[in-house]
PDB file of C-alpha atoms in Angstrom:
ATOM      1  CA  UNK A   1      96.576  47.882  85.473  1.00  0.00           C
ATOM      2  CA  UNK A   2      97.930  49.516  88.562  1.00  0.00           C
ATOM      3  CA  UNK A   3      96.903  47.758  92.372  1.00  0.00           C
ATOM      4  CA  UNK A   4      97.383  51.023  94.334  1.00  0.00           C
ATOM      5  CA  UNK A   5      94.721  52.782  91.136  1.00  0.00           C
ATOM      6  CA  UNK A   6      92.276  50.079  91.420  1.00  0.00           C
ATOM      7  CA  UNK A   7      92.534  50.750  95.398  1.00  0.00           C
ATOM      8  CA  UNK A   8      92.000  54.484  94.931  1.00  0.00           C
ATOM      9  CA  UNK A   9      89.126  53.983  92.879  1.00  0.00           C
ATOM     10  CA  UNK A  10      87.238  51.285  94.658  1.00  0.00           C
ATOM     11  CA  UNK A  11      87.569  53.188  98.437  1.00  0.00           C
ATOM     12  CA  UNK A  12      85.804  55.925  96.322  1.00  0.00           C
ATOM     13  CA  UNK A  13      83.038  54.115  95.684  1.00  0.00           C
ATOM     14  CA  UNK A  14      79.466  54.316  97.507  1.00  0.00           C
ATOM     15  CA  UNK A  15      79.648  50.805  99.725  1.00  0.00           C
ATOM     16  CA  UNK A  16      76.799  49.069  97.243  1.00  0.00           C
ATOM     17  CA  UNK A  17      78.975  49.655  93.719  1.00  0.00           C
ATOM     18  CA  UNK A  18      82.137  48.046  95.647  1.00  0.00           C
ATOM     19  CA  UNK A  19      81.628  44.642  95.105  1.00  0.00           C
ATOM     20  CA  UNK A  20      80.911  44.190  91.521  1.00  0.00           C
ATOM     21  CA  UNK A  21      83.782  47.197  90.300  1.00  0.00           C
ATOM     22  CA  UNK A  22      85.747  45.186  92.625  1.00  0.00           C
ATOM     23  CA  UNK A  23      85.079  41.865  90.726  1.00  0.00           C
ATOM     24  CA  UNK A  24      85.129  43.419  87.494  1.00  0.00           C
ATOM     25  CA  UNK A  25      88.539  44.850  87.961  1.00  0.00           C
ATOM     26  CA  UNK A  26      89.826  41.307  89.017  1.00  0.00           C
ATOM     27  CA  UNK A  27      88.920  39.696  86.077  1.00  0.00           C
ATOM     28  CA  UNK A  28      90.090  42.108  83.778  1.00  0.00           C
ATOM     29  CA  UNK A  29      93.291  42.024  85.777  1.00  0.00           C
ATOM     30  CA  UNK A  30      92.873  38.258  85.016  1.00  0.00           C
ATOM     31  CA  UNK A  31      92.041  38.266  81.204  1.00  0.00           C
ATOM     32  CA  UNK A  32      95.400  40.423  80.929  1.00  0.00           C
ATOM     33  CA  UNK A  33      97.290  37.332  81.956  1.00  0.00           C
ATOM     34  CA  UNK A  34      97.902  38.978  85.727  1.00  0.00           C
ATOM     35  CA  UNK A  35      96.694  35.889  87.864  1.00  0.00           C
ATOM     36  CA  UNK A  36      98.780  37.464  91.160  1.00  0.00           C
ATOM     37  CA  UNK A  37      97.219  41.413  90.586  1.00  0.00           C
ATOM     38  CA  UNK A  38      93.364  39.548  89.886  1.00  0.00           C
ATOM     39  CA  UNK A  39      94.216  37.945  93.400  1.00  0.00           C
ATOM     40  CA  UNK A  40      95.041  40.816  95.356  1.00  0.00           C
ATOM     41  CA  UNK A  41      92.292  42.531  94.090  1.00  0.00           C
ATOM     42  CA  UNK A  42      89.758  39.828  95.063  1.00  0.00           C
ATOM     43  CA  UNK A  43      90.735  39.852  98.339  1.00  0.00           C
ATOM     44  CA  UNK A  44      90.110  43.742  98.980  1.00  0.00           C
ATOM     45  CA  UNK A  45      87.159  43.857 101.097  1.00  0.00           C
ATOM     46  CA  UNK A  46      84.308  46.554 101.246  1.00  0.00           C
ATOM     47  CA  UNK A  47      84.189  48.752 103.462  1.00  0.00           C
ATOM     48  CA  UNK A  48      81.334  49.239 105.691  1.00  0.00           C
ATOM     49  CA  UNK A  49      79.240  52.672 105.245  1.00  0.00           C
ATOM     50  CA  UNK A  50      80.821  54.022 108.496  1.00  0.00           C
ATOM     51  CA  UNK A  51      83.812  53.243 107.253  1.00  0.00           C
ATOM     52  CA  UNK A  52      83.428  54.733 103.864  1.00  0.00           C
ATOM     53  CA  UNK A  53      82.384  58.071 105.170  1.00  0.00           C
ATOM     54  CA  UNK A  54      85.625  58.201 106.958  1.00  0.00           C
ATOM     55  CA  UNK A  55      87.192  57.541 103.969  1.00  0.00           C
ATOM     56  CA  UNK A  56      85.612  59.664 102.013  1.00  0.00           C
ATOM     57  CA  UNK A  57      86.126  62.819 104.544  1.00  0.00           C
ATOM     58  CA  UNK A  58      90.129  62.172 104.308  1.00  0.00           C
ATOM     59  CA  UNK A  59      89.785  62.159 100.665  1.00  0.00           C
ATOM     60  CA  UNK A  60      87.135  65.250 100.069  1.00  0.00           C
ATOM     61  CA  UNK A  61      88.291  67.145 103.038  1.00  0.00           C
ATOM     62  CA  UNK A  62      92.596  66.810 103.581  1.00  0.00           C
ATOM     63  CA  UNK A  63      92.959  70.270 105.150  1.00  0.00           C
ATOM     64  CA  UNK A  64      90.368  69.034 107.892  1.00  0.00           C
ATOM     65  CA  UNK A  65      92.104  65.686 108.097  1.00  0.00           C
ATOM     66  CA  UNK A  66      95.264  67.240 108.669  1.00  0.00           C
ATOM     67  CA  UNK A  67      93.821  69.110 111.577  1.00  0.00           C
ATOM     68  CA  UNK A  68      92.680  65.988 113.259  1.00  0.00           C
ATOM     69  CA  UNK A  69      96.429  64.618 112.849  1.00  0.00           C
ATOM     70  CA  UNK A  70      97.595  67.673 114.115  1.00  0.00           C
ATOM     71  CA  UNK A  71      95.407  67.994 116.975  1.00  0.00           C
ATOM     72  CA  UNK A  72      96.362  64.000 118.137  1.00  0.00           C
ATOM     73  CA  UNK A  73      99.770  64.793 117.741  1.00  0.00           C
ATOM     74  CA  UNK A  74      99.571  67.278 120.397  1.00  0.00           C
ATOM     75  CA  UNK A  75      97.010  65.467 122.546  1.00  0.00           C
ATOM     76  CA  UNK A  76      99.507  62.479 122.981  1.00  0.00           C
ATOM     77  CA  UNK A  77     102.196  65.097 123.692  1.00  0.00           C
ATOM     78  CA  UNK A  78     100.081  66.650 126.344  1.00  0.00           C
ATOM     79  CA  UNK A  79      99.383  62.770 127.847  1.00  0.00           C
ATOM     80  CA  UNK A  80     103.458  62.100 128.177  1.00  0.00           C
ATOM     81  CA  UNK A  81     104.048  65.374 129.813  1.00  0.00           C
ATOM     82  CA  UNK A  82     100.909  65.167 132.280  1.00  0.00           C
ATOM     83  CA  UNK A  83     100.436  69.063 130.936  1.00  0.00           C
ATOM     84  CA  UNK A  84      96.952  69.048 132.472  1.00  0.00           C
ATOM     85  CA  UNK A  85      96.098  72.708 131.478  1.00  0.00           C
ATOM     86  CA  UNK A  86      97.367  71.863 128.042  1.00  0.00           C
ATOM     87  CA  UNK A  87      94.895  68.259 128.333  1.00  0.00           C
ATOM     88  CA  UNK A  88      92.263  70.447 129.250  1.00  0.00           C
ATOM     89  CA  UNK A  89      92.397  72.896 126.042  1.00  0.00           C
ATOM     90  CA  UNK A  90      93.208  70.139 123.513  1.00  0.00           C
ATOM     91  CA  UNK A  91      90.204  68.111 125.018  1.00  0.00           C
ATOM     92  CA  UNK A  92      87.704  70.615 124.219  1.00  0.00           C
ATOM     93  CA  UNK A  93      88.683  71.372 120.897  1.00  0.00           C
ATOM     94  CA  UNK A  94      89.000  67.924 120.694  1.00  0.00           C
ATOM     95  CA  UNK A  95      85.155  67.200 120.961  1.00  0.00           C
ATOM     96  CA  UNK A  96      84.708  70.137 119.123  1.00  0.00           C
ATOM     97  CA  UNK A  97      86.282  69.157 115.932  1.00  0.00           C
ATOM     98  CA  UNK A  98      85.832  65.120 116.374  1.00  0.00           C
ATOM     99  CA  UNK A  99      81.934  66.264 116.291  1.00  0.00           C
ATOM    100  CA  UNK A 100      82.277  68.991 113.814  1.00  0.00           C
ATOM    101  CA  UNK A 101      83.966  66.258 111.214  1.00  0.00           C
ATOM    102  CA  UNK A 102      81.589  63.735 111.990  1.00  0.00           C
ATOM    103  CA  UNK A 103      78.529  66.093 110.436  1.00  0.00           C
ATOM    104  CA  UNK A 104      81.233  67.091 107.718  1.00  0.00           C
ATOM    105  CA  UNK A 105      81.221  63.263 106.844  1.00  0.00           C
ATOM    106  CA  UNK A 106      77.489  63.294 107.146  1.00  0.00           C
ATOM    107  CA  UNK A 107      76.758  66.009 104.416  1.00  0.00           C
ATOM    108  CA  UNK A 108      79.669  64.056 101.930  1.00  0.00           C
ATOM    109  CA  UNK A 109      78.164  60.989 102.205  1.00  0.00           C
ATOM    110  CA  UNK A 110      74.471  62.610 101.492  1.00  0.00           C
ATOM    111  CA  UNK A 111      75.962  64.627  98.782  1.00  0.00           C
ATOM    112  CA  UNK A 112      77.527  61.648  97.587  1.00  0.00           C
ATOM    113  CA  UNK A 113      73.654  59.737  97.476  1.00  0.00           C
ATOM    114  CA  UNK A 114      74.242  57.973 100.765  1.00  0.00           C
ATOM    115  CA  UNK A 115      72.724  58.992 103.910  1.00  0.00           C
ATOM    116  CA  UNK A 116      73.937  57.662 107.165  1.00  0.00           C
ATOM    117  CA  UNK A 117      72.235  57.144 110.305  1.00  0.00           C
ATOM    118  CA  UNK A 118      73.097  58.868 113.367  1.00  0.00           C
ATOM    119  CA  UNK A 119      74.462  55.237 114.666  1.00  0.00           C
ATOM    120  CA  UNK A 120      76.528  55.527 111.476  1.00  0.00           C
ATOM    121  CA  UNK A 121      77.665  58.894 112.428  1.00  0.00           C
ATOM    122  CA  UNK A 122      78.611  57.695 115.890  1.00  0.00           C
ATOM    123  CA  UNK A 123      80.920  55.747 113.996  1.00  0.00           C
ATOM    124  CA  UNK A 124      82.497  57.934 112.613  1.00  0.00           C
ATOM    125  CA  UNK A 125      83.244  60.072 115.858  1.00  0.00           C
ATOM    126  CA  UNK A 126      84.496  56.632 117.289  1.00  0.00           C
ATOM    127  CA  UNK A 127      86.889  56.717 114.405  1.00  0.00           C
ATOM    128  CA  UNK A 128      87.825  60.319 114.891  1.00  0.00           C
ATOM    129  CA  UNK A 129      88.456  59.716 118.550  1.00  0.00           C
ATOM    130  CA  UNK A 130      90.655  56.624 118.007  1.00  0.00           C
ATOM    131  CA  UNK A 131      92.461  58.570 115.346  1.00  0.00           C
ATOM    132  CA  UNK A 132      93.594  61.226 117.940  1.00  0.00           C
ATOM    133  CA  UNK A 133      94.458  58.183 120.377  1.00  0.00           C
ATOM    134  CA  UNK A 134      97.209  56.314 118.487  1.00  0.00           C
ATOM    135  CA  UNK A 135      99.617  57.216 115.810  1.00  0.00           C
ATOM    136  CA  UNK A 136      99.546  53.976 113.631  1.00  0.00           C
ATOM    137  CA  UNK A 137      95.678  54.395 113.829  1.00  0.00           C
ATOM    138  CA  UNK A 138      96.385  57.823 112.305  1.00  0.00           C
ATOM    139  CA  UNK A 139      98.246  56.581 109.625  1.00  0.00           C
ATOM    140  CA  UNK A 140      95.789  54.184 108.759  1.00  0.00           C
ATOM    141  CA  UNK A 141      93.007  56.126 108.644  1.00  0.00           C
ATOM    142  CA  UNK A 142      95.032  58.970 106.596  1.00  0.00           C
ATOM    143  CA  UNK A 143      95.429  56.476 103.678  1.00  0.00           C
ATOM    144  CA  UNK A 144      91.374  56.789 103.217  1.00  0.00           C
ATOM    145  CA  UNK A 145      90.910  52.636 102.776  1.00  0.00           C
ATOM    146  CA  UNK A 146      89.441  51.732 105.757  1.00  0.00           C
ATOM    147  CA  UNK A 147      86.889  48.465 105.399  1.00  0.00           C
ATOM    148  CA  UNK A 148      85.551  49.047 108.968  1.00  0.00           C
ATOM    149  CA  UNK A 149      85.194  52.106 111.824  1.00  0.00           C
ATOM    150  CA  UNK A 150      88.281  52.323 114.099  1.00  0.00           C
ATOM    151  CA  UNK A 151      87.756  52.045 117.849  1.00  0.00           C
ATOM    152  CA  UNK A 152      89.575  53.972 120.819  1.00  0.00           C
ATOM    153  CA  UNK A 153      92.974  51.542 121.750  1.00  0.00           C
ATOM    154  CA  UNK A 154      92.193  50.303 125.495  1.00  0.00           C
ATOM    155  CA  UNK A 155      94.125  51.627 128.304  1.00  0.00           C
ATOM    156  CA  UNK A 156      93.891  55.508 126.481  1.00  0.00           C
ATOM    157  CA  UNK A 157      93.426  57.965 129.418  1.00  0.00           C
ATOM    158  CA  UNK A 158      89.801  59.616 128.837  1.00  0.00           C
ATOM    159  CA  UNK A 159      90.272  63.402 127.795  1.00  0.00           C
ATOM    160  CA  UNK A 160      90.009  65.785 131.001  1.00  0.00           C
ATOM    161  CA  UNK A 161      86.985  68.081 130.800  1.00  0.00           C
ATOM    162  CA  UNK A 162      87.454  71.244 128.870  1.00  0.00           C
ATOM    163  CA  UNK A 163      87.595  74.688 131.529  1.00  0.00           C
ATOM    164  CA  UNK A 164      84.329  75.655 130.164  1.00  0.00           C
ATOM    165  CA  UNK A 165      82.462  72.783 131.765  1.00  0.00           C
ATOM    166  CA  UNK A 166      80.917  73.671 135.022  1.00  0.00           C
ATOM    167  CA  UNK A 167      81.884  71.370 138.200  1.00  0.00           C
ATOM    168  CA  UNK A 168      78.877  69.093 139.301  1.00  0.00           C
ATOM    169  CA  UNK A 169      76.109  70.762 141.106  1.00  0.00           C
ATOM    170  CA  UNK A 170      75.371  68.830 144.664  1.00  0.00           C
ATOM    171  CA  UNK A 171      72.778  66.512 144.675  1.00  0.00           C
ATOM    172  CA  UNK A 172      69.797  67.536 146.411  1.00  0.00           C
ATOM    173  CA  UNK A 173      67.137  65.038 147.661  1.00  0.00           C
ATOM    174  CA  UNK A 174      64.080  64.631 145.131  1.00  0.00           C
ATOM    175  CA  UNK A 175      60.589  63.481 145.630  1.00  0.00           C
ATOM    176  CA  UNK A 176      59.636  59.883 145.206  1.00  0.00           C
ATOM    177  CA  UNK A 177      58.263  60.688 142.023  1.00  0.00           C
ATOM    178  CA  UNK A 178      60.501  62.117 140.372  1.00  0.00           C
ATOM    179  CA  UNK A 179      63.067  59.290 141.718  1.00  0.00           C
ATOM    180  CA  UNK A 180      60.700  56.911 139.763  1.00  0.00           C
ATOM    181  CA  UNK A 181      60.643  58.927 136.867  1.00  0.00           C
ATOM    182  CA  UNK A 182      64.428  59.035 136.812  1.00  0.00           C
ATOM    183  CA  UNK A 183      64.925  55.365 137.093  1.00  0.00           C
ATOM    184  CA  UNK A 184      62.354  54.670 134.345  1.00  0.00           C
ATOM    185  CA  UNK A 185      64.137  57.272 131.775  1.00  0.00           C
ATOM    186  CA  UNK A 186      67.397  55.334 132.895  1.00  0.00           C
ATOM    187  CA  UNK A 187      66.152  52.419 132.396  1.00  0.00           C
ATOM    188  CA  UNK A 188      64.661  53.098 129.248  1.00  0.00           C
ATOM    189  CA  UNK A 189      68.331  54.388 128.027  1.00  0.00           C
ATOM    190  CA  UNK A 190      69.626  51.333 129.204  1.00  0.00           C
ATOM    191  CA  UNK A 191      67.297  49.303 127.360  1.00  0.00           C
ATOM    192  CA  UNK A 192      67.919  51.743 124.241  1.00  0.00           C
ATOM    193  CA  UNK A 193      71.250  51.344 124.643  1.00  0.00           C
ATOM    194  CA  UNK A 194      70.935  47.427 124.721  1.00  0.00           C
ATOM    195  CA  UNK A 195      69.431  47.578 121.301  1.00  0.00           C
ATOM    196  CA  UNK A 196      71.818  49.594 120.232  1.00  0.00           C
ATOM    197  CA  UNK A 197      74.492  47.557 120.899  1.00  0.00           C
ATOM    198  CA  UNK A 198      72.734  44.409 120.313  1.00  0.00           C
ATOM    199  CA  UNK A 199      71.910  45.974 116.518  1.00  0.00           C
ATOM    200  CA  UNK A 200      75.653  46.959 116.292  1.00  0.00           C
ATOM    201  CA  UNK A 201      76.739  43.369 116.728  1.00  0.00           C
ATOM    202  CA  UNK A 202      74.363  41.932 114.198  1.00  0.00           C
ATOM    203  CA  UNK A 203      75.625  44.486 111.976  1.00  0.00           C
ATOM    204  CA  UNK A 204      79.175  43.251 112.782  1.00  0.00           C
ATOM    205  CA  UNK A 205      78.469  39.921 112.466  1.00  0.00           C
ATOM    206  CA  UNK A 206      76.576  40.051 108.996  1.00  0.00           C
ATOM    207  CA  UNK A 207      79.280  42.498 107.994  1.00  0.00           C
ATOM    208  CA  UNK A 208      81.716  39.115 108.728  1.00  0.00           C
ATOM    209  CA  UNK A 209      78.960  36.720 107.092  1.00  0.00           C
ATOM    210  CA  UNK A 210      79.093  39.074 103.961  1.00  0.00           C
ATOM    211  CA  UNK A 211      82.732  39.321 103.995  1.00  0.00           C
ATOM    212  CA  UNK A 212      82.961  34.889 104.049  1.00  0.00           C
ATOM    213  CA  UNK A 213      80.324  35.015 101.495  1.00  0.00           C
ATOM    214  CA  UNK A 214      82.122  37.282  99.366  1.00  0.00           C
ATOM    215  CA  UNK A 215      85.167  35.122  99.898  1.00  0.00           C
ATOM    216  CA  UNK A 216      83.361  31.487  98.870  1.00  0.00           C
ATOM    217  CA  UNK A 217      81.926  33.349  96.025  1.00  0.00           C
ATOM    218  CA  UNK A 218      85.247  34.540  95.154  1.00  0.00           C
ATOM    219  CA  UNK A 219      86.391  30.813  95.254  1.00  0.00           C
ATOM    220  CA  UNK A 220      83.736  29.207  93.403  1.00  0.00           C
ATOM    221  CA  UNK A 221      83.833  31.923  90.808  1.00  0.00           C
ATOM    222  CA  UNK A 222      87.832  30.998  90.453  1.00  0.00           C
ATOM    223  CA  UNK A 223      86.678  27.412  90.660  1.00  0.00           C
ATOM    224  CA  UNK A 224      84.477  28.282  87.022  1.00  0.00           C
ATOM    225  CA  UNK A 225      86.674  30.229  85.321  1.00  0.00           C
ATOM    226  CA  UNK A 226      89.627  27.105  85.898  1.00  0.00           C
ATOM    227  CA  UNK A 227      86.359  25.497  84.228  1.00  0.00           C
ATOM    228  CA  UNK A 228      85.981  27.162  81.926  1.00  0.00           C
ATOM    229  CA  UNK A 229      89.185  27.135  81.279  1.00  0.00           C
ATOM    230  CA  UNK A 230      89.665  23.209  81.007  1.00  0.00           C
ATOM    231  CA  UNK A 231      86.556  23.342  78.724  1.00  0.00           C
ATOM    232  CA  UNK A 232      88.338  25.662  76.081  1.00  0.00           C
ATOM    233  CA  UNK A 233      91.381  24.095  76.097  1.00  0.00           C
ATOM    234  CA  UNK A 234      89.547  20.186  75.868  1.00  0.00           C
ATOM    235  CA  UNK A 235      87.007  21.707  73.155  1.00  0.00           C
ATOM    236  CA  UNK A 236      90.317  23.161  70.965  1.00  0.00           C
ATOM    237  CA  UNK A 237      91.850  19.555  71.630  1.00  0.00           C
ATOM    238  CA  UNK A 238      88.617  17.757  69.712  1.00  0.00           C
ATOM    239  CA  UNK A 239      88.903  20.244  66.944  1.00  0.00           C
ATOM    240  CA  UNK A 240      92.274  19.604  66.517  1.00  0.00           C
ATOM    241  CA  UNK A 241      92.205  15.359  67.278  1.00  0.00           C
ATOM    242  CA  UNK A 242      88.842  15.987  64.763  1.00  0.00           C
ATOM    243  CA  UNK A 243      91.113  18.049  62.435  1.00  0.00           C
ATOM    244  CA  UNK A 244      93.493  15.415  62.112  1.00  0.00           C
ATOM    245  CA  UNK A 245      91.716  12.596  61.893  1.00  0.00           C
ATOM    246  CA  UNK A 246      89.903  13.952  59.087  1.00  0.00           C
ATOM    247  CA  UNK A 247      93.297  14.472  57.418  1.00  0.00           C
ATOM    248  CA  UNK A 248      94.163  10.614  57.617  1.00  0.00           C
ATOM    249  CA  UNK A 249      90.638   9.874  55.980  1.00  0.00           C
ATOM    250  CA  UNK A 250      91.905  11.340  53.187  1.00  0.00           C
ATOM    251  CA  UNK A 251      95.073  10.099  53.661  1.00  0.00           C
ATOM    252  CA  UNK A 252      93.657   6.536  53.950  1.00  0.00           C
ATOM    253  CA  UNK A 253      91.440   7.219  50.771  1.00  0.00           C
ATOM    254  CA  UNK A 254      93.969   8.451  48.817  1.00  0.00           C
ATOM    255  CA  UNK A 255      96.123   5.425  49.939  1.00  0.00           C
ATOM    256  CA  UNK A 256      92.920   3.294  48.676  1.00  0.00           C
ATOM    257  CA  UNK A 257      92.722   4.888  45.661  1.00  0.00           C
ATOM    258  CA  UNK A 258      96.928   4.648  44.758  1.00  0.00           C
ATOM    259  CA  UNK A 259      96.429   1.038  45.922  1.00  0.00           C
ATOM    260  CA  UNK A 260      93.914   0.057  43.556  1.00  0.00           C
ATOM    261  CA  UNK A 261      95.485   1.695  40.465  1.00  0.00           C
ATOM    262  CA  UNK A 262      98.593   0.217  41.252  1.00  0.00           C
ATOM    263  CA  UNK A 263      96.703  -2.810  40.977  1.00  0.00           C
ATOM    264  CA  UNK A 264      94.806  -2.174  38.052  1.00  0.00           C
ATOM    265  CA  UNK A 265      98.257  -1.190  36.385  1.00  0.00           C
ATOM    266  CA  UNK A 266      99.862  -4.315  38.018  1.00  0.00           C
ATOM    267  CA  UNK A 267      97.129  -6.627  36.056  1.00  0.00           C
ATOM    268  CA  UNK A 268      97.566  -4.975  32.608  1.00  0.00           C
ATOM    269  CA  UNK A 269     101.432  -5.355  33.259  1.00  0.00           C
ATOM    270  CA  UNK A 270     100.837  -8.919  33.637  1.00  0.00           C
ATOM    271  CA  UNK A 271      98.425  -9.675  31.287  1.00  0.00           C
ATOM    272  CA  UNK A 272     100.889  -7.634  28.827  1.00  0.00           C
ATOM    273  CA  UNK A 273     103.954 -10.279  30.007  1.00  0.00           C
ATOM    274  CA  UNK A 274     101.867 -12.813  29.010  1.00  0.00           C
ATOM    275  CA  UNK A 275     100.811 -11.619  26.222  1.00  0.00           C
ATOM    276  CA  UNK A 276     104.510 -10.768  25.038  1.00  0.00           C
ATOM    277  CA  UNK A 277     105.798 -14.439  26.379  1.00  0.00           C
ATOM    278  CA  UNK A 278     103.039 -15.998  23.961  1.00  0.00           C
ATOM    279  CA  UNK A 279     104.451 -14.003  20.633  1.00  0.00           C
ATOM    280  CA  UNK A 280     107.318 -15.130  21.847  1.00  0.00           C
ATOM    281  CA  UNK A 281     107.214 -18.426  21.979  1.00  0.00           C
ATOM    282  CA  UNK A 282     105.131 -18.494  19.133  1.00  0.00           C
ATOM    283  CA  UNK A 283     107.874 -17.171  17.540  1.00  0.00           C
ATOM    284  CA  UNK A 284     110.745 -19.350  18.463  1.00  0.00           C
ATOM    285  CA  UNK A 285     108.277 -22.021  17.387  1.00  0.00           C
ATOM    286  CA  UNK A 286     108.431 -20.497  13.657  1.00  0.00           C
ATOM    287  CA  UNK A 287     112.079 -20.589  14.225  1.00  0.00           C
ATOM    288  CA  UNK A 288     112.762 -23.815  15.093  1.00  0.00           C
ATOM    289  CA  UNK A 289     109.887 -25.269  12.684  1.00  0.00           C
ATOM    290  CA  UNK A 290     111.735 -23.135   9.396  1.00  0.00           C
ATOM    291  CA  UNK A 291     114.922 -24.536  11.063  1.00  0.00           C
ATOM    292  CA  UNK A 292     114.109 -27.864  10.369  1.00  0.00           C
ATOM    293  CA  UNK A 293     112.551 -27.189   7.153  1.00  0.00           C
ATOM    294  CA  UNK A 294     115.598 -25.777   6.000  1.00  0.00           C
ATOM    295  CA  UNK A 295     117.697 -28.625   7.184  1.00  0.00           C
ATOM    296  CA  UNK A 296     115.420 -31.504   5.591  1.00  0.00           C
ATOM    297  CA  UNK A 297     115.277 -29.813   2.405  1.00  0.00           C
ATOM    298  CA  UNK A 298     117.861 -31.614  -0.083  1.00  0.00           C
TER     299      UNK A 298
END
């Protein structure tokens, strides 16, 4: 097993089939006797569904992407000469294409079985935007394995308005009521726009919550398996401590059983000697008694 093909084919993946291919992958990684690959592939982390459609518009779409790269190349180009008529042209076809990607990523993703949102798609422009802003950004997000949405680098000038935008008309004065009306509608985008980002960091933040949860799980999955592990190798210890002891029983009643016959053979030898020592004697006895016989006899 391969890291950088297990890494292709998870950043394919719809965000909710991540986790468990992920895991999967790991321990087969781990059952090959690859404890170091298993590892690094536990620790890849899921990207979040802006993030994913990103990814999957570099993969689906690398014409495109290189047209983005292109285009950034010669924005930041424009930015170090302060070649405002050039700024001006590569800014408008620069919102342009950041917004005509953005949808492109849309209709993957739903053709894919994921819709996205249009805060999702927002995203993605971010992403687009920051891509044209920084070089090493680029190159990230050219690889197609982004876990979150990239954000404009601070301190990047803001892209002059393209020559087709008209200047600002003057303000004229306007009734009291519609003065009202505008400060409600503002204040009703500012309130909008406190939700928004108020639902963008609880998005962040359970994003982070999901990635530590991911990560204890991880651990006390790791935890079981060394378990597990311990188990097998105690329960083949038994069998083989049970093995052998069962081996010296029969050793021991074999032992028994040699021990007692010896015994039985050790009895019989005796009685035997005995036996033998009273035919002899008996015997001298008839000797000595025909001895004397002999000698008494005139």
């Amino acid at each position: 097993m391969d890291l950088d093909a297990v890494v292709d084919e998870l950043y394919r993946l719809a965000p909710g089939d991540f986790t468990a291919i992920r895991d999967e992958r790991a321990r087969t990684a781990r059952a090959d006797g690859d404890r170091q690959l298993a590892e690094r592939i536990r620790r890849l982390r899921r990207p979040t569904l802006a993030a994913w459609a990103s990814n999957l518009l570099v993969r689906e779409q690398p014409e495109e992407a290189e047209r983005l790269l292109r285009l950034g190349a010669a924005l930041r180009q424009a930015h170090r000469d302060l070649d405002g008529e050039q700024l001006r042209e590569l800014s408008a076809r620069q919102h342009q294409l950041t917004f005509a990607l953005s949808g492109q990523a849309g209709r993957l993703a739903a053709e894919a079985g994921q819709r996205i949102s249009d805060e999702v798609r927002q995203e993605v422009q971010d992403t687009l935007h920051a891509v044209l802003a920084d070089p090493e950004t680029a190159a990230q997000w050219a690889e197609g394995q982004l876990t979150k949405p990239l954000r404009l680098p601070a301190g990047f000038p803001t892209p002059l308005p393209g020559p087709e935008q008209a200047p600002a008309p003057r303000r004229r004065t306007r009734p009291a009521k519609e003065v009202a009306d505008l400060d409600a509608a503002r204040a009703r985008r500012q309130e909008q726009q406190a939700r928004l980002d108020r639902a963008r960091q609880q998005a962040a933040d359970a994003e982070r919550e999901l990635h530590a949860r991911e990560g204890e799980l991880a651990a006390v999955e790791e935890e079981g398996r060394r378990a597990e592990a311990g188990e097998q190798q105690a329960e083949q210890r038994v069998g083989e401590l049970s093995r052998r002891l069962q081996e010296a029983r029969r050793d021991q009643r074999r032992a028994r059983d040699a021990a007692r016959e010896a015994r039985d053979r050790s009895g019989e030898a005796e009685r035997a000697v005995r036996e033998a020592r009273r035919r002899a004697e008996e015997a001298t006895a008839r000797v000595h008694k025909l001895t004397e016989r002999q000698t008494n006899d005139p």
